[in-house]
XYZ file of C-alpha atoms in Angstrom:
525
model
C 57.020 62.114 3.262
C 54.355 64.070 1.378
C 54.900 61.989 -1.756
C 54.744 58.770 0.312
C 51.489 59.877 1.890
C 49.974 60.657 -1.535
C 51.028 57.215 -2.809
C 49.342 55.498 0.133
C 46.134 57.445 -0.502
C 46.144 56.556 -4.199
C 46.633 52.852 -3.399
C 43.807 52.915 -0.852
C 41.380 54.499 -3.334
C 42.380 51.948 -6.000
C 41.865 49.052 -3.565
C 38.439 50.332 -2.567
C 37.421 50.788 -6.208
C 38.619 47.289 -7.093
C 36.730 45.783 -4.119
C 33.514 47.516 -5.106
C 33.924 46.244 -8.661
C 34.558 42.699 -7.493
C 31.560 42.821 -5.159
C 29.344 44.067 -7.967
C 30.608 41.315 -10.262
C 30.015 38.660 -7.575
C 26.519 39.939 -7.042
C 25.735 39.791 -10.770
C 27.157 36.283 -11.062
C 25.027 34.751 -8.219
C 21.939 32.769 -9.306
C 18.780 31.312 -7.857
C 16.983 28.247 -9.262
C 13.225 28.069 -8.711
C 11.470 24.715 -9.192
C 8.023 25.463 -10.564
C 6.734 21.897 -10.926
C 7.874 18.288 -10.650
C 6.283 15.426 -12.566
C 5.824 11.767 -11.707
C 5.379 8.839 -14.067
C 1.953 8.633 -15.720
C -0.526 5.802 -15.195
C -2.218 4.678 -18.427
C -5.087 2.424 -19.467
C -4.556 -0.496 -21.836
C -4.851 1.818 -24.864
C -2.228 4.256 -23.500
C -4.872 6.811 -22.578
C -3.699 8.705 -19.503
C -5.543 8.036 -16.254
C -3.447 10.569 -14.325
C -2.357 14.058 -15.296
C -5.342 14.691 -17.563
C -6.379 17.958 -15.953
C -4.093 21.008 -16.139
C -3.645 24.122 -14.021
C -1.770 27.414 -14.319
C 1.398 28.024 -12.308
C 3.511 31.153 -12.448
C 7.155 31.810 -11.682
C 7.064 35.289 -10.120
C 10.009 37.659 -9.750
C 8.522 40.498 -7.624
C 8.676 43.980 -9.084
C 6.912 47.332 -8.986
C 3.953 46.195 -11.134
C 3.737 42.563 -9.967
C 0.884 42.963 -7.487
C -1.184 44.868 -10.020
C -0.591 42.263 -12.726
C -1.435 39.324 -10.436
C -4.624 40.954 -9.190
C -6.192 40.442 -12.641
C -6.248 36.685 -11.989
C -6.283 36.528 -8.190
C -8.176 39.611 -7.119
C -6.976 42.049 -4.464
C -7.698 39.623 -1.617
C -5.606 36.888 -3.248
C -2.725 39.287 -3.732
C -2.972 40.385 -0.105
C -2.421 36.777 0.998
C 0.962 36.684 -0.766
C 2.065 40.188 0.228
C 4.947 38.852 2.321
C 6.309 36.947 -0.694
C 6.074 40.056 -2.845
C 7.840 42.173 -0.236
C 10.581 39.576 0.290
C 11.591 39.938 -3.338
C 12.828 36.361 -3.876
C 11.302 34.655 -6.971
C 8.541 32.179 -6.038
C 6.064 29.773 -7.651
C 2.351 30.524 -7.458
C -0.754 28.574 -8.526
C -3.194 30.701 -10.521
C -6.849 30.253 -11.495
C -6.099 31.546 -15.011
C -3.310 32.802 -17.213
C -1.743 36.180 -16.465
C 1.045 38.192 -18.033
C 3.340 40.930 -16.747
C 6.941 41.898 -16.119
C 8.652 39.249 -14.031
C 5.804 36.739 -14.425
C 6.286 33.511 -16.390
C 3.234 31.235 -16.624
C 3.072 27.519 -17.373
C 0.261 24.993 -17.845
C 1.155 21.936 -15.793
C -0.684 18.624 -15.267
C -2.586 17.945 -12.060
C -1.905 14.438 -10.770
C -5.616 13.797 -10.190
C -8.650 15.400 -11.787
C -11.780 16.706 -10.084
C -13.653 13.518 -11.063
C -10.758 11.095 -11.048
C -11.418 7.694 -12.642
C -10.390 4.403 -11.012
C -9.296 6.015 -7.749
C -9.128 2.743 -5.817
C -7.001 1.017 -8.442
C -4.688 4.017 -8.876
C -4.413 4.959 -5.201
C -3.093 8.273 -3.904
C 0.042 10.076 -2.701
C 1.198 11.384 0.666
C 2.392 14.923 1.337
C 5.909 14.134 0.090
C 4.634 12.839 -3.238
C 5.077 9.122 -2.584
C 2.412 6.485 -3.163
C 0.618 5.077 -0.126
C -2.155 3.027 -1.781
C -3.016 1.188 -4.988
C -0.692 1.237 -7.979
C 0.867 4.482 -6.720
C 2.259 2.493 -3.802
C 3.008 -0.761 -5.636
C 5.065 1.053 -8.308
C 6.185 4.038 -6.236
C 9.892 3.627 -6.968
C 9.384 3.217 -10.702
C 6.928 6.113 -10.999
C 9.236 8.349 -8.939
C 12.094 7.590 -11.324
C 10.074 8.917 -14.284
C 10.775 12.402 -13.007
C 10.781 15.677 -14.890
C 10.519 19.291 -13.853
C 10.085 22.896 -14.881
C 12.690 25.166 -13.312
C 13.635 28.812 -13.806
C 17.185 30.095 -13.245
C 17.397 33.756 -12.180
C 20.432 36.022 -11.832
C 19.999 37.589 -8.402
C 21.673 40.000 -6.047
C 22.922 39.182 -2.561
C 19.343 39.370 -1.249
C 18.115 36.901 -3.907
C 16.221 39.585 -5.786
C 16.120 39.069 -9.548
C 18.409 41.488 -11.360
C 16.645 43.867 -13.706
C 17.422 43.372 -17.372
C 18.544 39.772 -16.906
C 16.455 37.172 -18.803
C 15.733 34.066 -16.691
C 16.524 30.638 -18.156
C 13.672 28.114 -18.282
C 14.411 24.366 -18.224
C 11.505 22.001 -18.994
C 11.999 18.224 -18.694
C 8.370 17.385 -17.855
C 8.203 15.157 -20.942
C 10.081 12.544 -18.889
C 6.894 12.097 -16.840
C 5.213 10.511 -19.853
C 7.014 7.308 -18.990
C 4.973 5.190 -16.632
C 2.733 2.271 -15.805
C 0.177 0.660 -18.138
C -2.847 -0.998 -16.514
C -5.279 -3.452 -18.077
C -8.137 -1.020 -17.384
C -9.995 0.355 -20.402
C -10.904 3.982 -19.815
C -14.186 3.700 -21.741
C -15.317 0.629 -19.796
C -14.190 2.200 -16.496
C -16.325 5.264 -17.213
C -19.292 3.061 -18.152
C -18.977 0.943 -14.999
C -18.594 3.944 -12.684
C -21.648 5.675 -14.132
C -23.777 2.530 -13.847
C -22.605 1.765 -10.295
C -23.243 5.250 -8.944
C -26.896 5.089 -10.054
C -27.744 2.010 -7.963
C -25.066 1.302 -5.346
C -24.076 3.073 -2.148
C -21.451 0.665 -0.817
C -20.245 -1.998 -3.161
C -18.017 -3.015 -6.039
C -18.124 -3.599 -9.789
C -15.588 -5.524 -11.850
C -15.456 -6.081 -15.601
C -12.898 -8.443 -17.143
C -12.187 -9.714 -20.622
C -12.770 -13.385 -21.454
C -10.655 -15.553 -21.398
C -7.609 -13.509 -20.254
C -9.395 -12.195 -17.120
C -7.672 -8.857 -17.655
C -9.574 -6.341 -15.558
C -11.104 -3.650 -17.778
C -12.961 -1.833 -14.989
C -12.548 -1.755 -11.211
C -15.065 0.289 -9.210
C -15.443 0.566 -5.446
C -18.080 2.670 -3.703
C -18.168 5.019 -1.962
C -15.499 6.759 -3.991
C -13.156 9.516 -2.767
C -11.153 12.534 -3.888
C -7.446 11.570 -3.929
C -6.594 15.247 -3.409
C -8.475 15.291 -0.070
C -7.599 12.040 1.704
C -6.745 13.117 5.250
C -10.314 13.985 6.195
C -11.523 10.515 5.139
C -9.293 8.394 7.362
C -11.917 8.166 10.118
C -14.969 8.013 7.839
C -17.249 5.180 9.037
C -18.117 4.271 5.436
C -14.432 3.447 4.733
C -14.282 5.105 1.301
C -10.528 4.444 1.021
C -11.066 0.661 1.143
C -11.114 -1.124 -2.206
C -14.185 -3.328 -1.845
C -13.253 -5.295 -4.979
C -10.478 -6.905 -2.925
C -12.294 -7.287 0.416
C -14.040 -10.493 1.636
C -17.809 -10.763 2.063
C -20.496 -13.397 2.571
C -21.109 -14.991 -0.803
C -24.445 -16.763 -0.843
C -25.965 -18.375 -3.908
C -23.323 -17.318 -6.437
C -21.283 -20.107 -4.858
C -23.832 -22.684 -6.081
C -21.909 -22.617 -9.356
C -18.961 -24.183 -7.505
C -21.304 -26.721 -5.886
C -22.731 -27.675 -9.280
C -19.226 -27.954 -10.771
C -18.111 -30.245 -7.925
C -21.210 -32.408 -8.326
C -20.723 -32.743 -12.090
C -17.008 -33.497 -11.771
C -17.774 -36.158 -9.143
C -19.973 -38.008 -11.634
C -23.463 -36.744 -10.818
C -25.626 -35.739 -13.757
C -27.651 -32.544 -14.228
C -30.793 -34.681 -14.145
C -30.496 -35.338 -10.398
C -33.837 -34.148 -9.041
C -35.186 -33.117 -5.672
C -38.554 -31.803 -4.524
C -38.160 -28.500 -2.705
C -40.751 -27.810 -0.025
C -39.051 -24.642 1.153
C -36.904 -26.255 3.860
C -34.736 -29.268 4.555
C -33.571 -30.745 7.873
C -29.959 -31.841 8.341
C -28.851 -33.283 11.704
C -31.617 -31.487 13.521
C -31.014 -28.138 11.812
C -33.473 -26.591 9.356
C -32.226 -24.924 6.184
C -34.578 -22.785 4.111
C -34.818 -21.330 0.660
C -34.837 -17.536 0.490
C -38.117 -16.310 2.010
C -38.939 -20.012 2.561
C -40.144 -20.252 -1.020
C -41.166 -23.742 -2.179
C -39.832 -24.530 -5.677
C -41.275 -28.024 -6.187
C -39.366 -30.630 -8.194
C -36.019 -29.254 -9.387
C -33.125 -30.542 -11.454
C -29.681 -28.905 -11.464
C -30.511 -26.345 -14.125
C -33.761 -25.161 -12.581
C -32.147 -25.145 -9.123
C -29.500 -22.707 -10.445
C -32.112 -20.632 -12.265
C -34.411 -20.430 -9.233
C -31.566 -20.325 -6.700
C -32.947 -23.234 -4.663
C -31.004 -23.713 -1.406
C -32.536 -27.016 -0.371
C -31.700 -28.651 -3.706
C -28.003 -27.970 -3.188
C -28.073 -29.049 0.456
C -29.496 -32.374 -0.758
C -27.144 -32.580 -3.771
C -23.901 -31.980 -1.890
C -24.648 -34.727 0.617
C -23.784 -37.020 -2.305
C -20.369 -35.420 -2.962
C -17.206 -36.107 -0.984
C -16.395 -32.957 1.061
C -12.712 -33.117 0.092
C -13.606 -33.030 -3.611
C -16.024 -30.162 -2.972
C -13.408 -28.158 -1.066
C -10.758 -28.852 -3.688
C -13.053 -27.572 -6.430
C -13.468 -24.294 -4.524
C -9.684 -23.969 -4.212
C -9.206 -24.623 -7.936
C -11.585 -21.757 -8.670
C -9.365 -19.443 -6.590
C -11.261 -19.401 -3.304
C -9.196 -19.394 -0.127
C -6.160 -17.671 -1.669
C -5.346 -14.072 -2.494
C -4.435 -12.749 -5.942
C -1.331 -10.622 -6.393
C -2.255 -7.791 -8.751
C 1.059 -5.935 -8.344
C 4.159 -6.146 -6.118
C 2.871 -6.032 -2.555
C -0.684 -5.462 -3.775
C -2.646 -8.627 -2.941
C -6.374 -9.172 -2.542
C -7.796 -10.821 0.551
C -7.852 -14.619 0.509
C -11.291 -14.777 2.123
C -12.227 -17.769 4.277
C -12.746 -21.391 3.284
C -13.925 -23.923 5.866
C -11.525 -26.758 6.653
C -12.144 -30.268 5.384
C -12.658 -31.468 8.943
C -15.362 -28.863 9.555
C -17.157 -29.963 6.383
C -17.436 -33.429 7.875
C -20.010 -31.837 10.182
C -23.329 -32.223 8.265
C -24.709 -28.803 9.153
C -21.471 -27.049 8.137
C -21.538 -28.895 4.814
C -25.176 -27.897 4.338
C -24.327 -24.204 4.822
C -21.324 -24.458 2.483
C -23.532 -26.057 -0.194
C -25.263 -22.769 -0.928
C -22.470 -20.364 -0.032
C -23.194 -19.598 3.633
C -21.483 -20.498 6.919
C -17.794 -19.707 7.316
C -17.293 -18.939 3.641
C -16.268 -15.431 2.578
C -14.865 -14.324 -0.764
C -13.940 -11.177 -2.642
C -15.624 -9.813 -5.769
C -12.263 -10.499 -7.454
C -12.558 -14.216 -6.626
C -16.116 -14.307 -7.992
C -14.770 -12.660 -11.158
C -12.171 -15.424 -11.573
C -14.774 -18.145 -10.999
C -17.229 -16.815 -13.587
C -14.415 -16.223 -16.073
C -13.362 -19.872 -15.750
C -16.908 -21.002 -16.542
C -17.163 -18.611 -19.497
C -13.710 -19.793 -20.685
C -14.877 -23.416 -21.069
C -13.456 -24.570 -17.757
C -10.011 -22.947 -17.772
C -9.098 -20.707 -14.827
C -6.886 -17.631 -15.234
C -6.209 -15.392 -12.260
C -7.426 -11.794 -12.690
C -4.729 -9.279 -13.654
C -4.488 -5.490 -13.491
C -1.013 -4.573 -14.815
C -0.017 -4.694 -18.478
C 3.542 -3.315 -18.325
C 5.648 -0.156 -18.339
C 6.577 2.400 -21.019
C 9.248 5.061 -21.474
C 8.747 8.753 -22.228
C 8.156 8.004 -25.926
C 5.483 5.432 -24.920
C 7.584 2.514 -26.091
C 7.241 -0.662 -24.042
C 9.978 -1.125 -21.464
C 8.614 -4.274 -19.852
C 5.472 -6.336 -20.120
C 3.738 -8.710 -17.743
C 4.040 -12.325 -18.784
C 0.771 -13.812 -19.958
C -0.593 -16.398 -17.551
C -1.101 -19.978 -18.576
C -4.694 -21.021 -17.832
C -5.370 -24.026 -15.607
C -8.173 -26.428 -16.365
C -10.491 -26.688 -13.370
C -13.367 -28.601 -14.962
C -14.123 -30.192 -18.306
C -15.303 -28.078 -21.225
C -18.506 -30.143 -21.304
C -19.319 -29.397 -17.685
C -18.428 -25.731 -18.179
C -20.901 -25.629 -21.083
C -23.576 -27.082 -18.804
C -22.924 -24.388 -16.218
C -23.100 -21.718 -18.929
C -26.492 -23.098 -19.925
C -27.668 -23.124 -16.305
C -26.665 -19.448 -16.022
C -28.531 -18.608 -19.211
C -31.628 -20.234 -17.727
C -31.266 -17.895 -14.742
C -31.364 -14.898 -17.096
C -34.161 -16.202 -19.311
C -36.432 -17.911 -16.777
C -35.060 -17.442 -13.265
C -33.949 -14.887 -10.699
C -32.003 -12.803 -13.247
C -34.690 -12.571 -15.914
C -35.671 -8.929 -15.398
C -32.124 -7.804 -16.058
C -31.394 -9.476 -19.372
C -29.355 -7.264 -21.734
C -31.121 -5.793 -24.743
C -28.848 -7.679 -27.177
C -26.822 -10.865 -27.191
C -28.210 -12.681 -24.160
C -26.145 -13.464 -21.071
C -25.456 -16.025 -18.393
C -25.691 -14.918 -14.778
C -26.271 -15.896 -11.166
C -27.743 -13.821 -8.371
C -27.176 -14.077 -4.632
C -28.630 -12.646 -1.445
C -26.183 -13.576 1.299
C -27.127 -13.490 4.969
C -24.632 -11.701 7.192
C -25.993 -12.277 10.714
C -25.959 -8.500 11.269
C -29.151 -6.575 11.967
C -30.046 -2.892 11.737
C -31.786 -0.849 14.405
C -35.159 -2.108 13.181
C -34.182 -5.747 13.576
C -33.888 -6.333 9.817
C -30.958 -8.510 8.790
C -28.483 -6.841 6.474
C -27.755 -8.886 3.370
C -25.023 -8.802 0.752
C -26.326 -8.706 -2.808
C -24.566 -10.162 -5.876
C -25.127 -10.360 -9.618
C -22.342 -12.114 -11.538
C -22.317 -13.267 -15.136
C -20.817 -13.243 -18.618
C -21.821 -11.406 -21.783
C -22.862 -12.039 -24.533
C -24.082 -15.605 -24.206
C -23.079 -17.266 -27.508
C -19.572 -15.787 -27.593
C -18.597 -14.586 -24.102
C -16.400 -11.494 -24.282
C -16.781 -10.034 -20.804
C -17.402 -11.078 -17.222
C -19.299 -8.602 -15.048
C -19.522 -8.854 -11.253
C -21.712 -6.479 -9.253
C -21.723 -6.493 -5.452
C -23.600 -4.416 -2.872
C -23.055 -4.442 0.894
C -26.727 -3.633 1.292
C -29.914 -4.011 -0.705
C -32.928 -6.260 -1.058
C -31.366 -8.981 -3.209
C -28.969 -9.643 -6.062
C -31.554 -9.077 -8.767
C -33.264 -5.835 -7.762
C -30.153 -4.244 -6.217
C -27.371 -5.291 -8.597
C -29.227 -6.422 -11.725
C -29.727 -2.915 -13.169
C -25.975 -2.273 -12.972
C -25.169 -5.527 -14.801
C -27.768 -4.739 -17.457
C -26.556 -1.180 -18.063
C -22.920 -2.257 -18.350
C -23.784 -5.095 -20.758
C -25.845 -2.752 -22.933
C -23.023 -0.209 -22.858
C -20.475 -2.827 -23.919
C -22.731 -3.726 -26.834
C -22.829 -0.110 -27.985
C -19.092 0.405 -27.504
C -17.651 -2.765 -28.976
C -20.120 -5.437 -30.069
C -22.866 -3.756 -32.096
C -22.634 -4.509 -35.857
């Protein structure tokens, strides 16, 4: 009995010892994976210069220990460390953003890309993300699935005890696949031109838009909408009365005299010559309604060229009474008015408003339409397409914003098929319109804003809106749209302002600065 009792005791001690050993082994074999950062596909300009992820920040993987708080205080200060005291006491490894690099036992630091910089370029074209990291606007939304698939991460694998505390003496394993985030979307934007356009716009415009496109492809090289916004701080802007999240390049507005280019094209294509003359006295009466030139200015005898240069309303009211309304309306449609442009999947500009053919049979409606007023609204993007067609000798190509996609080694995965241009007016008539626009720059409403080199063709507009401020002054929309340089058009520039005193004084300086900048960047010998 004694021997049996001793045997039972020995077996019990052995069992307990084995259990403790197994428990210790299990504890040492448990692990904890900490995700430090996740990447998303990059958005590039046409030269594969990154538009997202340019700015970097420090992030640490922290395994709390005796000296951790002291080490972190060098970068965060004592107050910053106090804010994370609960994480330090918990003992589980955690990720922490830092203002600078820091070293210490149990601290691994990494430089990771920020999605958006402090002064992010092209925010309206790029868009922004929601709290879960998915796109909700712009290209981020249009290509959300694709950009999400270009996913990489930095993770750290720790050996931990049962309480998820990192085991002393065990070296954590770091896995870095962030290079996969180099795959992404390539836009037609040119970073240098985008910077130039944003700088010029911010000097003169409060609410408005600027577009720059290449001739004849109509690939958008710059897209600017003001006011701008910080894509890292979107929530507080949702109720902002200035609507900074709206892309004004794609929104419809009253057009005004820029539309006279369409009127002139319709008149020429219907068989009228540029020599058709009319004596402007400052106003014209149509079916009992009076239509005036801006500020009721009297221009005297005008032909088509001088009427474009001087932006004479009454000339075009008289001229378009000689053109069939259906032909006039069709010309506007061929230039892209009345229909939206798809820039990316699900990303379509507003179509604006075109009057119906039946409404244009009403003389006063036709008179308003003749110089871009009445029901007509259009987007800066549509004006861009119209001017590009004129600069491209009468061939229309819809504006585009996406060039294709690339993999992590920046090799092309897919490209966007080049559009076939559509002829909307003869090359001869397009050349006449180009000459009319040059006259506007050299002798007309655009003359003060001629570029320093190369000449240009342009058209201004001051569009009535029917809205008045608290002082009873009507708010007008201001436009300045043209091509540059004159003899060999390379770029189309459209400048729009929701406010201002007129297309020339409000928008002209922006056009001029961008044209001069393009000369210095690309065209100067």
